[in-house]
Short mmCIF file of C-alpha atoms in Angstrom, two decimals:
data_model
loop_
_atom_site.label_atom_id
_atom_site.label_comp_id
_atom_site.label_asym_id
_atom_site.label_seq_id
_atom_site.Cartn_x
_atom_site.Cartn_y
_atom_site.Cartn_z
CA UNK A 15 42.87 9.41 10.95
CA UNK A 16 42.99 9.27 14.77
CA UNK A 17 38.97 10.95 14.40
CA UNK A 18 38.24 7.93 12.16
CA UNK A 19 39.81 5.69 14.77
CA UNK A 20 37.68 7.32 17.14
CA UNK A 21 34.85 6.70 14.94
CA UNK A 22 35.61 3.01 14.36
CA UNK A 23 36.16 2.31 17.60
CA UNK A 24 32.72 4.01 19.00
CA UNK A 25 30.52 1.40 16.15
CA UNK A 26 32.55 -1.33 17.46
CA UNK A 27 31.26 -0.50 20.85
CA UNK A 28 27.95 0.28 19.44
CA UNK A 29 28.35 -3.69 17.85
CA UNK A 30 28.75 -5.54 20.35
CA UNK A 31 25.87 -4.01 22.17
CA UNK A 32 23.43 -4.31 19.40
CA UNK A 33 24.79 -7.96 18.48
CA UNK A 34 24.16 -8.99 22.33
CA UNK A 35 20.92 -7.17 22.42
CA UNK A 36 19.36 -9.03 19.59
CA UNK A 37 20.66 -12.69 21.51
CA UNK A 38 17.18 -12.90 23.75
CA UNK A 39 19.46 -15.58 25.98
CA UNK A 40 21.88 -12.99 26.51
CA UNK A 41 20.44 -9.30 27.10
CA UNK A 42 21.11 -10.13 31.07
CA UNK A 43 24.51 -10.38 30.14
CA UNK A 44 25.01 -6.78 28.76
CA UNK A 45 25.61 -5.90 32.37
CA UNK A 46 29.07 -7.49 32.30
CA UNK A 47 30.44 -5.79 29.57
CA UNK A 48 32.91 -2.40 29.95
CA UNK A 49 33.54 -0.35 27.22
CA UNK A 50 36.59 2.11 27.95
CA UNK A 51 38.09 4.89 26.21
CA UNK A 52 42.07 4.51 26.95
CA UNK A 53 45.31 6.04 25.32
CA UNK A 54 46.05 2.82 23.68
CA UNK A 55 42.55 2.35 21.95
CA UNK A 56 39.20 0.69 23.24
CA UNK A 57 39.23 -1.54 26.26
CA UNK A 58 36.06 -3.72 25.83
CA UNK A 59 36.12 -6.37 29.38
CA UNK A 60 33.68 -8.93 30.36
CA UNK A 61 33.29 -9.60 33.69
CA UNK A 62 32.05 -12.45 36.20
CA UNK A 63 28.59 -11.39 37.83
CA UNK A 64 26.58 -13.06 40.69
CA UNK A 65 24.68 -15.48 38.93
CA UNK A 66 27.49 -16.04 36.16
CA UNK A 67 30.60 -16.94 35.72
CA UNK A 68 32.76 -17.37 32.18
CA UNK A 69 35.22 -19.98 33.51
CA UNK A 70 34.31 -22.19 36.35
CA UNK A 71 36.45 -22.46 38.94
CA UNK A 72 39.97 -23.09 38.35
CA UNK A 73 38.54 -24.28 34.57
CA UNK A 74 39.97 -22.31 31.85
CA UNK A 75 37.88 -23.39 29.04
CA UNK A 76 34.69 -20.51 28.97
CA UNK A 77 30.90 -21.79 30.06
CA UNK A 78 28.88 -21.92 26.59
CA UNK A 79 27.34 -18.16 27.46
CA UNK A 80 30.29 -16.65 27.88
CA UNK A 81 31.80 -18.53 24.66
CA UNK A 82 28.57 -17.15 22.43
CA UNK A 83 29.95 -13.10 24.24
CA UNK A 84 33.33 -13.86 22.86
CA UNK A 85 32.07 -14.95 19.24
CA UNK A 86 29.98 -11.77 19.42
CA UNK A 87 32.99 -9.77 20.32
CA UNK A 88 34.77 -11.25 17.20
CA UNK A 89 32.06 -10.77 14.70
CA UNK A 90 31.82 -6.98 16.00
CA UNK A 91 36.33 -6.77 15.61
CA UNK A 92 36.60 -8.13 12.14
CA UNK A 93 35.13 -4.88 11.35
CA UNK A 94 38.67 -3.04 12.10
CA UNK A 95 42.00 -4.42 11.24
CA UNK A 96 43.24 -3.14 14.68
CA UNK A 97 45.61 -5.11 16.63
CA UNK A 98 44.52 -6.88 19.65
CA UNK A 99 46.01 -7.35 23.50
CA UNK A 100 44.28 -10.19 25.72
CA UNK A 101 44.20 -10.53 29.30
CA UNK A 102 42.98 -12.65 31.39
CA UNK A 103 42.14 -11.80 35.21
CA UNK A 104 41.54 -14.03 38.26
CA UNK A 105 40.02 -13.16 41.63
CA UNK A 106 41.55 -12.70 44.81
CA UNK A 107 40.81 -16.10 45.62
CA UNK A 108 43.86 -19.03 45.68
CA UNK A 109 42.78 -22.53 45.18
CA UNK A 110 44.96 -24.79 46.30
CA UNK A 111 46.66 -26.11 42.84
CA UNK A 112 49.90 -27.16 43.42
CA UNK A 113 51.01 -26.60 39.30
CA UNK A 114 48.26 -23.97 38.16
CA UNK A 115 47.86 -20.87 40.18
CA UNK A 116 46.63 -17.70 38.98
CA UNK A 117 48.92 -16.39 37.14
CA UNK A 118 48.92 -19.94 35.34
CA UNK A 119 44.90 -19.74 34.95
CA UNK A 120 45.27 -16.36 34.20
CA UNK A 121 47.09 -16.95 31.38
CA UNK A 122 45.43 -19.59 29.86
CA UNK A 123 41.84 -18.10 30.35
CA UNK A 124 43.50 -15.57 27.79
CA UNK A 125 44.52 -17.89 25.21
CA UNK A 126 41.39 -19.57 25.66
CA UNK A 127 40.03 -16.67 24.76
CA UNK A 128 42.50 -15.96 22.09
CA UNK A 129 40.89 -19.42 20.59
CA UNK A 130 37.12 -18.30 20.61
CA UNK A 131 38.41 -14.87 18.52
CA UNK A 132 40.14 -16.58 16.27
CA UNK A 133 37.77 -19.04 15.62
CA UNK A 134 35.41 -16.30 15.24
CA UNK A 135 36.91 -14.53 12.30
CA UNK A 136 39.98 -12.32 14.07
CA UNK A 137 42.85 -13.10 12.03
CA UNK A 138 45.88 -14.22 14.41
CA UNK A 139 48.27 -11.61 12.98
CA UNK A 140 46.11 -9.24 14.50
CA UNK A 141 46.87 -10.62 18.14
CA UNK A 142 50.19 -8.85 19.31
CA UNK A 143 50.07 -10.45 23.17
CA UNK A 144 48.53 -12.55 25.88
CA UNK A 145 48.85 -11.96 29.15
CA UNK A 146 47.91 -13.73 32.63
CA UNK A 147 47.30 -10.78 35.57
CA UNK A 148 46.49 -13.54 38.06
CA UNK A 149 44.56 -10.96 40.41
CA UNK A 150 47.37 -8.15 40.19
CA UNK A 151 45.27 -5.90 38.46
CA UNK A 152 41.72 -6.04 39.86
CA UNK A 153 39.00 -4.26 38.50
CA UNK A 154 37.50 -3.03 42.09
CA UNK A 155 40.62 -2.50 44.31
CA UNK A 156 39.40 -2.41 47.01
CA UNK A 157 36.86 -5.35 46.84
CA UNK A 158 39.88 -8.44 45.48
CA UNK A 159 37.02 -11.09 45.62
CA UNK A 160 34.63 -9.47 43.82
CA UNK A 161 33.42 -11.23 40.69
CA UNK A 162 34.18 -8.48 38.48
CA UNK A 163 37.36 -9.48 38.90
CA UNK A 164 37.73 -12.03 36.77
CA UNK A 165 37.42 -11.01 33.43
CA UNK A 166 38.86 -10.86 29.68
CA UNK A 167 40.27 -8.23 28.72
CA UNK A 168 40.35 -7.41 25.18
CA UNK A 169 42.06 -4.03 23.61
CA UNK A 170 41.34 -3.19 20.85
CA UNK A 171 44.75 -0.83 19.79
CA UNK A 172 44.83 2.66 18.08
CA UNK A 173 47.00 2.39 14.54
CA UNK A 174 47.79 5.26 15.37
CA UNK A 175 48.87 5.86 19.25
CA UNK A 176 47.61 9.31 20.81
CA UNK A 177 50.35 11.91 21.95
CA UNK A 178 49.47 11.26 25.94
CA UNK A 179 51.41 14.29 26.84
CA UNK A 180 49.02 16.32 24.99
CA UNK A 181 45.96 15.20 26.01
CA UNK A 182 45.44 16.88 30.01
CA UNK A 183 42.63 14.33 30.73
CA UNK A 184 45.08 11.61 30.21
CA UNK A 185 48.21 12.73 31.23
CA UNK A 186 48.13 11.93 35.16
CA UNK A 187 46.16 8.57 34.52
CA UNK A 188 48.60 7.42 32.12
CA UNK A 189 52.09 9.04 32.55
CA UNK A 190 54.13 5.69 33.79
#
């Protein structure tokens, strides 16, 4: 079962990348897609970069190109039935909206991404949780204002969790 899940995760990454390559208007965004195998499953991250922001500053609705990327991800996610966690991340820049800071913004962005995944065909009951991470888990640790820290993370969870202690390459990295 774990082997077929690994194959499915590999196929999922390939399907997403091929879908982006097929969209002439999005091929320049291949560089914002990050894929990582974790003991929990496949982590798909869509980051900002210089010249591309998924969301306008202090806004929770994605731009057109970001929405199209999330739709392509949703279409690929329909290939598997694994549960999903969606996280929103901000960079280290704060702003002066008193009642709506990075915590609220990151949660609202994660929820907007969830809505787009569902409108793209991902069943709502597959979403296990939505998390707003604010600026607490930067991708680029030593550069809190790096645009890549602003991202949506979609974790496709394994149906059968790996036993981390049995995998030496993961045991030190993921043990808490």
